[in-house]
Amino acid sequence: MNYRNLAWLSVFSLGALITACGTASTNNTNLKPTLKGMKCEFVPNGQEAIIYGSHLTGADVIFPDSTFKGIRVSAVAGSNDSVLKVIVPKGSTSGKLKVIVANDTVSSKFQFRDSRNLIIDKDVLRATWGGFDPYDENEEGEKVLISSVMLGDTLTKLPAALPEGCSGDYFMLFGKYNKPWSMPWTMFIQYAANPLDGGRGDHSVAGPFDGYDVKDLALKFDVYIPKEAPYQKVHTEIYFGPYDAPDKHGRDRVPICFWEPYAVSGTYSTDGWETITIPLTDFWHTVTTAEDKFPTPIDLKKATNLTFVQFGDTVGGVADHFVMMCLDNFRIVPISE
């Protein structure tokens, strides 16, 4: 398989490379700060947010709030010239961040907690089919995270503890990929726009951005994959099917993205929640072979459904590996706006 365009694997991967290759500056007063992204764009109040960039030593961050004045906080331990760590203040809302270093103020091109065009998010905009609900109720009726699931007739213990959500509830995929070229419900999340399937009607997944050029948009989602069950072998197919697809997903009618975050090292896990950014130009595969290109880019006017599915062959011991993913906040937003 031809693994290409690996730069979108995750903002965290980019940040890790910057940290490893760069040397913290001790005098950046004459260098304007730049912002490259966040490890995770959805972080609860009171939790640590990590921002990547350059010339960030001594920086403060202004988080958006309902007063439009913002809330200013300072960096915490572990920050350096390319990694800025701050505690998200109470009262923070969605919007662009501002970073202040000496006399320079820069605004992020991305948005913190970008909710302008959520497709599915588990709290309000639920998926149609697939995956597990990672929550149960205890004897007191309180919502608690589960520790095992039913796979067939077997109660199976999860290989790692589930995390707290990055923004409320989330989706979970878990299981073994045992049968090649199959779509077991434990291995996919799907949103079908038809109201008969629980959808919101014949509306583009690009929402208010459906008039944009594909090259200016990206799919983002937040993911947690524990190190005890790293992702490997079977890639994820992501695609946006048409409203009238008879099979609900329309896999053979649209360009597909192969998400293969393990392609560089062989396995992939996250350190907490991470935001994945995939330019819509990376949706170009077909159902024929891994190298064939779809004749046209995504047609945003006809893209109404969303499928996120582990799908492929089981050659090379794929079925020996569990898939365990926590996912949230699927959204299509401008790459820089």
mmCIF file of N, CA, C and O in Angstrom, residues 115-181:
data_model
loop_
_atom_site.group_PDB
_atom_site.id
_atom_site.type_symbol
_atom_site.label_atom_id
_atom_site.label_comp_id
_atom_site.label_asym_id
_atom_site.label_seq_id
_atom_site.Cartn_x
_atom_site.Cartn_y
_atom_site.Cartn_z
ATOM 1 N N SER A 115 -17.002 24.326 17.491
ATOM 2 C CA SER A 115 -18.308 23.669 17.365
ATOM 3 C C SER A 115 -19.140 24.267 16.239
ATOM 4 O O SER A 115 -20.365 24.110 16.202
ATOM 5 N N ARG A 116 -18.485 24.958 15.297
ATOM 6 C CA ARG A 116 -19.221 25.611 14.214
ATOM 7 C C ARG A 116 -19.936 24.609 13.310
ATOM 8 O O ARG A 116 -20.958 24.929 12.711
ATOM 9 N N ASN A 117 -19.383 23.396 13.181
ATOM 10 C CA ASN A 117 -19.979 22.444 12.243
ATOM 11 C C ASN A 117 -19.752 21.008 12.706
ATOM 12 O O ASN A 117 -19.103 20.221 12.036
ATOM 13 N N LEU A 118 -20.256 20.696 13.881
ATOM 14 C CA LEU A 118 -20.181 19.325 14.360
ATOM 15 C C LEU A 118 -21.131 18.442 13.546
ATOM 16 O O LEU A 118 -22.280 18.815 13.289
ATOM 17 N N ILE A 119 -20.640 17.268 13.147
ATOM 18 C CA ILE A 119 -21.470 16.297 12.425
ATOM 19 C C ILE A 119 -22.097 15.325 13.426
ATOM 20 O O ILE A 119 -23.310 15.135 13.455
ATOM 21 N N ILE A 120 -21.265 14.711 14.248
ATOM 22 C CA ILE A 120 -21.735 13.885 15.364
ATOM 23 C C ILE A 120 -20.814 14.126 16.551
ATOM 24 O O ILE A 120 -19.616 14.327 16.390
ATOM 25 N N ASP A 121 -21.391 14.099 17.771
ATOM 26 C CA ASP A 121 -20.578 14.375 18.955
ATOM 27 C C ASP A 121 -21.004 13.577 20.181
ATOM 28 O O ASP A 121 -20.484 13.781 21.274
ATOM 29 N N LYS A 122 -21.946 12.670 20.055
ATOM 30 C CA LYS A 122 -22.425 11.765 21.111
ATOM 31 C C LYS A 122 -23.340 12.425 22.128
ATOM 32 O O LYS A 122 -24.251 11.786 22.631
ATOM 33 N N ASP A 123 -23.151 13.695 22.423
ATOM 34 C CA ASP A 123 -24.004 14.351 23.412
ATOM 35 C C ASP A 123 -25.350 14.761 22.818
ATOM 36 O O ASP A 123 -26.406 14.447 23.368
ATOM 37 N N VAL A 124 -25.307 15.466 21.694
ATOM 38 C CA VAL A 124 -26.528 15.948 21.045
ATOM 39 C C VAL A 124 -26.679 15.354 19.652
ATOM 40 O O VAL A 124 -27.740 14.856 19.280
ATOM 41 N N LEU A 125 -25.609 15.386 18.886
ATOM 42 C CA LEU A 125 -25.616 14.916 17.497
ATOM 43 C C LEU A 125 -25.116 13.478 17.450
ATOM 44 O O LEU A 125 -23.949 13.215 17.175
ATOM 45 N N ARG A 126 -25.989 12.549 17.706
ATOM 46 C CA ARG A 126 -25.590 11.158 17.853
ATOM 47 C C ARG A 126 -25.435 10.478 16.500
ATOM 48 O O ARG A 126 -25.995 10.916 15.495
ATOM 49 N N ALA A 127 -24.654 9.401 16.488
ATOM 50 C CA ALA A 127 -24.508 8.583 15.297
ATOM 51 C C ALA A 127 -25.752 7.714 15.118
ATOM 52 O O ALA A 127 -26.611 7.622 16.003
ATOM 53 N N THR A 128 -25.854 7.071 13.955
ATOM 54 C CA THR A 128 -26.994 6.219 13.647
ATOM 55 C C THR A 128 -26.777 4.794 14.129
ATOM 56 O O THR A 128 -27.647 4.197 14.752
ATOM 57 N N TRP A 129 -25.610 4.250 13.803
ATOM 58 C CA TRP A 129 -25.303 2.869 14.158
ATOM 59 C C TRP A 129 -23.847 2.752 14.595
ATOM 60 O O TRP A 129 -23.005 3.568 14.246
ATOM 61 N N GLY A 130 -23.578 1.654 15.289
ATOM 62 C CA GLY A 130 -22.207 1.243 15.526
ATOM 63 C C GLY A 130 -21.649 1.605 16.888
ATOM 64 O O GLY A 130 -22.122 2.515 17.566
ATOM 65 N N GLY A 131 -20.629 0.841 17.280
ATOM 66 C CA GLY A 131 -19.880 1.134 18.486
ATOM 67 C C GLY A 131 -20.621 0.845 19.772
ATOM 68 O O GLY A 131 -21.745 0.339 19.792
ATOM 69 N N PHE A 132 -19.935 1.134 20.861
ATOM 70 C CA PHE A 132 -20.454 0.898 22.202
ATOM 71 C C PHE A 132 -20.714 2.223 22.911
ATOM 72 O O PHE A 132 -20.044 3.222 22.648
ATOM 73 N N ASP A 133 -21.653 2.202 23.827
ATOM 74 C CA ASP A 133 -21.810 3.290 24.771
ATOM 75 C C ASP A 133 -20.869 3.000 25.937
ATOM 76 O O ASP A 133 -21.021 1.978 26.609
ATOM 77 N N PRO A 134 -19.870 3.833 26.193
ATOM 78 C CA PRO A 134 -18.879 3.514 27.234
ATOM 79 C C PRO A 134 -19.362 3.763 28.653
ATOM 80 O O PRO A 134 -18.569 3.675 29.592
ATOM 81 N N TYR A 135 -20.645 4.059 28.799
ATOM 82 C CA TYR A 135 -21.158 4.376 30.133
ATOM 83 C C TYR A 135 -22.242 3.389 30.555
ATOM 84 O O TYR A 135 -22.948 2.818 29.742
ATOM 85 N N ASP A 136 -22.339 3.207 31.856
ATOM 86 C CA ASP A 136 -23.383 2.404 32.460
ATOM 87 C C ASP A 136 -23.850 3.128 33.722
ATOM 88 O O ASP A 136 -23.306 4.179 34.084
ATOM 89 N N GLU A 137 -24.831 2.572 34.408
ATOM 90 C CA GLU A 137 -25.286 3.157 35.674
ATOM 91 C C GLU A 137 -24.956 2.223 36.824
ATOM 92 O O GLU A 137 -25.097 1.003 36.712
ATOM 93 N N ASN A 138 -24.486 2.789 37.938
ATOM 94 C CA ASN A 138 -24.230 1.971 39.125
ATOM 95 C C ASN A 138 -25.521 1.816 39.933
ATOM 96 O O ASN A 138 -26.600 2.259 39.505
ATOM 97 N N GLU A 139 -25.423 1.196 41.077
ATOM 98 C CA GLU A 139 -26.615 0.924 41.887
ATOM 99 C C GLU A 139 -27.306 2.195 42.351
ATOM 100 O O GLU A 139 -28.508 2.195 42.633
ATOM 101 N N GLU A 140 -26.564 3.288 42.407
ATOM 102 C CA GLU A 140 -27.146 4.562 42.830
ATOM 103 C C GLU A 140 -27.710 5.347 41.650
ATOM 104 O O GLU A 140 -28.183 6.476 41.807
ATOM 105 N N GLY A 141 -27.651 4.760 40.455
ATOM 106 C CA GLY A 141 -28.154 5.447 39.272
ATOM 107 C C GLY A 141 -27.202 6.459 38.694
ATOM 108 O O GLY A 141 -27.586 7.249 37.825
ATOM 109 N N GLU A 142 -25.955 6.439 39.130
ATOM 110 C CA GLU A 142 -24.951 7.372 38.623
ATOM 111 C C GLU A 142 -24.288 6.792 37.371
ATOM 112 O O GLU A 142 -24.061 5.584 37.278
ATOM 113 N N LYS A 143 -23.955 7.670 36.434
ATOM 114 C CA LYS A 143 -23.284 7.237 35.203
ATOM 115 C C LYS A 143 -21.820 6.941 35.479
ATOM 116 O O LYS A 143 -21.107 7.783 36.032
ATOM 117 N N VAL A 144 -21.367 5.741 35.106
ATOM 118 C CA VAL A 144 -19.980 5.340 35.336
ATOM 119 C C VAL A 144 -19.420 4.727 34.054
ATOM 120 O O VAL A 144 -20.162 4.203 33.218
ATOM 121 N N LEU A 145 -18.106 4.795 33.911
ATOM 122 C CA LEU A 145 -17.447 4.188 32.760
ATOM 123 C C LEU A 145 -17.420 2.671 32.912
ATOM 124 O O LEU A 145 -17.201 2.150 34.002
ATOM 125 N N ILE A 146 -17.636 1.969 31.814
ATOM 126 C CA ILE A 146 -17.655 0.511 31.843
ATOM 127 C C ILE A 146 -16.238 -0.042 31.853
ATOM 128 O O ILE A 146 -15.277 0.652 31.501
ATOM 129 N N SER A 147 -16.084 -1.300 32.231
ATOM 130 C CA SER A 147 -14.776 -1.963 32.222
ATOM 131 C C SER A 147 -14.783 -3.227 31.364
ATOM 132 O O SER A 147 -13.738 -3.849 31.166
ATOM 133 N N SER A 148 -15.950 -3.626 30.854
ATOM 134 C CA SER A 148 -16.057 -4.813 30.004
ATOM 135 C C SER A 148 -17.252 -4.655 29.073
ATOM 136 O O SER A 148 -18.152 -3.837 29.334
ATOM 137 N N VAL A 149 -17.258 -5.415 27.980
ATOM 138 C CA VAL A 149 -18.345 -5.361 27.008
ATOM 139 C C VAL A 149 -18.687 -6.782 26.566
ATOM 140 O O VAL A 149 -17.884 -7.711 26.708
ATOM 141 N N MET A 150 -19.875 -6.945 26.012
ATOM 142 C CA MET A 150 -20.278 -8.223 25.443
ATOM 143 C C MET A 150 -19.837 -8.286 23.986
ATOM 144 O O MET A 150 -20.236 -7.458 23.166
ATOM 145 N N LEU A 151 -18.970 -9.238 23.678
ATOM 146 C CA LEU A 151 -18.604 -9.532 22.297
ATOM 147 C C LEU A 151 -19.214 -10.882 21.963
ATOM 148 O O LEU A 151 -18.744 -11.924 22.415
ATOM 149 N N GLY A 152 -20.285 -10.867 21.186
ATOM 150 C CA GLY A 152 -21.035 -12.095 20.972
ATOM 151 C C GLY A 152 -21.697 -12.531 22.264
ATOM 152 O O GLY A 152 -22.432 -11.757 22.887
ATOM 153 N N ASP A 153 -21.382 -13.730 22.701
ATOM 154 C CA ASP A 153 -21.945 -14.255 23.954
ATOM 155 C C ASP A 153 -20.952 -14.169 25.103
ATOM 156 O O ASP A 153 -21.190 -14.718 26.180
ATOM 157 N N THR A 154 -19.828 -13.474 24.879
ATOM 158 C CA THR A 154 -18.760 -13.455 25.868
ATOM 159 C C THR A 154 -18.585 -12.069 26.477
ATOM 160 O O THR A 154 -18.482 -11.070 25.744
ATOM 161 N N LEU A 155 -18.547 -12.024 27.791
ATOM 162 C CA LEU A 155 -18.235 -10.773 28.472
ATOM 163 C C LEU A 155 -16.718 -10.592 28.438
ATOM 164 O O LEU A 155 -15.973 -11.388 29.004
ATOM 165 N N THR A 156 -16.263 -9.554 27.763
ATOM 166 C CA THR A 156 -14.836 -9.345 27.520
ATOM 167 C C THR A 156 -14.353 -8.109 28.264
ATOM 168 O O THR A 156 -14.925 -7.022 28.111
ATOM 169 N N LYS A 157 -13.303 -8.282 29.045
ATOM 170 C CA LYS A 157 -12.735 -7.160 29.800
ATOM 171 C C LYS A 157 -11.952 -6.259 28.867
ATOM 172 O O LYS A 157 -11.187 -6.725 28.014
ATOM 173 N N LEU A 158 -12.109 -4.956 29.020
ATOM 174 C CA LEU A 158 -11.341 -4.004 28.231
ATOM 175 C C LEU A 158 -9.868 -4.063 28.634
ATOM 176 O O LEU A 158 -9.552 -4.214 29.818
ATOM 177 N N PRO A 159 -8.950 -3.954 27.678
ATOM 178 C CA PRO A 159 -7.521 -4.043 27.999
ATOM 179 C C PRO A 159 -6.969 -2.819 28.716
ATOM 180 O O PRO A 159 -5.839 -2.830 29.197
ATOM 181 N N ALA A 160 -7.753 -1.748 28.795
ATOM 182 C CA ALA A 160 -7.300 -0.520 29.456
ATOM 183 C C ALA A 160 -8.524 0.209 30.009
ATOM 184 O O ALA A 160 -9.645 0.033 29.523
ATOM 185 N N ALA A 161 -8.288 1.025 31.012
ATOM 186 C CA ALA A 161 -9.372 1.824 31.576
ATOM 187 C C ALA A 161 -9.795 2.898 30.583
ATOM 188 O O ALA A 161 -8.961 3.460 29.858
ATOM 189 N N LEU A 162 -11.076 3.178 30.546
ATOM 190 C CA LEU A 162 -11.580 4.229 29.679
ATOM 191 C C LEU A 162 -11.288 5.601 30.279
ATOM 192 O O LEU A 162 -11.255 5.761 31.499
ATOM 193 N N PRO A 163 -11.091 6.602 29.425
ATOM 194 C CA PRO A 163 -10.779 7.946 29.925
ATOM 195 C C PRO A 163 -12.048 8.740 30.225
ATOM 196 O O PRO A 163 -13.147 8.393 29.777
ATOM 197 N N GLU A 164 -11.898 9.817 30.966
ATOM 198 C CA GLU A 164 -12.954 10.807 31.028
ATOM 199 C C GLU A 164 -13.027 11.504 29.672
ATOM 200 O O GLU A 164 -12.035 11.615 28.951
ATOM 201 N N GLY A 165 -14.192 11.982 29.302
ATOM 202 C CA GLY A 165 -14.349 12.597 27.997
ATOM 203 C C GLY A 165 -13.640 13.939 27.886
ATOM 204 O O GLY A 165 -13.394 14.618 28.886
ATOM 205 N N CYS A 166 -13.321 14.322 26.651
ATOM 206 C CA CYS A 166 -12.724 15.641 26.435
ATOM 207 C C CYS A 166 -13.799 16.707 26.300
ATOM 208 O O CYS A 166 -13.509 17.903 26.426
ATOM 209 N N SER A 167 -15.057 16.286 26.061
ATOM 210 C CA SER A 167 -16.179 17.238 26.013
ATOM 211 C C SER A 167 -17.491 16.463 26.168
ATOM 212 O O SER A 167 -18.272 16.346 25.245
ATOM 213 N N GLY A 168 -17.677 15.897 27.337
ATOM 214 C CA GLY A 168 -18.890 15.133 27.588
ATOM 215 C C GLY A 168 -18.750 13.684 27.165
ATOM 216 O O GLY A 168 -17.671 13.094 27.231
ATOM 217 N N ASP A 169 -19.857 13.071 26.713
ATOM 218 C CA ASP A 169 -19.850 11.671 26.300
ATOM 219 C C ASP A 169 -19.079 11.482 25.006
ATOM 220 O O ASP A 169 -18.815 12.449 24.274
ATOM 221 N N TYR A 170 -18.749 10.235 24.694
ATOM 222 C CA TYR A 170 -18.005 9.939 23.471
ATOM 223 C C TYR A 170 -18.373 8.555 22.948
ATOM 224 O O TYR A 170 -19.078 7.785 23.604
ATOM 225 N N PHE A 171 -17.902 8.244 21.739
ATOM 226 C CA PHE A 171 -18.116 6.949 21.118
ATOM 227 C C PHE A 171 -16.958 6.021 21.452
ATOM 228 O O PHE A 171 -15.831 6.467 21.661
ATOM 229 N N MET A 172 -17.218 4.707 21.453
ATOM 230 C CA MET A 172 -16.138 3.747 21.645
ATOM 231 C C MET A 172 -16.272 2.600 20.649
ATOM 232 O O MET A 172 -17.361 2.038 20.473
ATOM 233 N N LEU A 173 -15.162 2.249 20.001
ATOM 234 C CA LEU A 173 -15.069 1.064 19.157
ATOM 235 C C LEU A 173 -14.165 0.065 19.853
ATOM 236 O O LEU A 173 -13.110 0.425 20.383
ATOM 237 N N PHE A 174 -14.558 -1.207 19.841
ATOM 238 C CA PHE A 174 -13.760 -2.218 20.521
ATOM 239 C C PHE A 174 -14.062 -3.592 19.934
ATOM 240 O O PHE A 174 -15.210 -3.917 19.639
ATOM 241 N N GLY A 175 -13.012 -4.392 19.761
ATOM 242 C CA GLY A 175 -13.199 -5.763 19.310
ATOM 243 C C GLY A 175 -12.049 -6.245 18.459
ATOM 244 O O GLY A 175 -11.073 -5.531 18.234
ATOM 245 N N LYS A 176 -12.161 -7.488 18.002
ATOM 246 C CA LYS A 176 -11.194 -8.054 17.074
ATOM 247 C C LYS A 176 -11.767 -8.037 15.663
ATOM 248 O O LYS A 176 -12.947 -8.302 15.463
ATOM 249 N N TYR A 177 -10.899 -7.700 14.717
ATOM 250 C CA TYR A 177 -11.326 -7.723 13.313
ATOM 251 C C TYR A 177 -11.076 -9.127 12.783
ATOM 252 O O TYR A 177 -9.989 -9.447 12.302
ATOM 253 N N ASN A 178 -12.089 -9.984 12.865
ATOM 254 C CA ASN A 178 -11.905 -11.403 12.576
ATOM 255 C C ASN A 178 -12.189 -11.810 11.141
ATOM 256 O O ASN A 178 -11.607 -12.761 10.635
ATOM 257 N N LYS A 179 -13.076 -11.095 10.471
ATOM 258 C CA LYS A 179 -13.504 -11.502 9.138
ATOM 259 C C LYS A 179 -13.099 -10.440 8.128
ATOM 260 O O LYS A 179 -13.474 -9.276 8.267
ATOM 261 N N PRO A 180 -12.311 -10.805 7.102
ATOM 262 C CA PRO A 180 -11.843 -9.797 6.143
ATOM 263 C C PRO A 180 -13.001 -9.155 5.384
ATOM 264 O O PRO A 180 -14.016 -9.783 5.101
ATOM 265 N N TRP A 181 -12.821 -7.868 5.097
ATOM 266 C CA TRP A 181 -13.768 -7.094 4.298
ATOM 267 C C TRP A 181 -15.183 -7.171 4.854
ATOM 268 O O TRP A 181 -16.160 -7.363 4.144
#
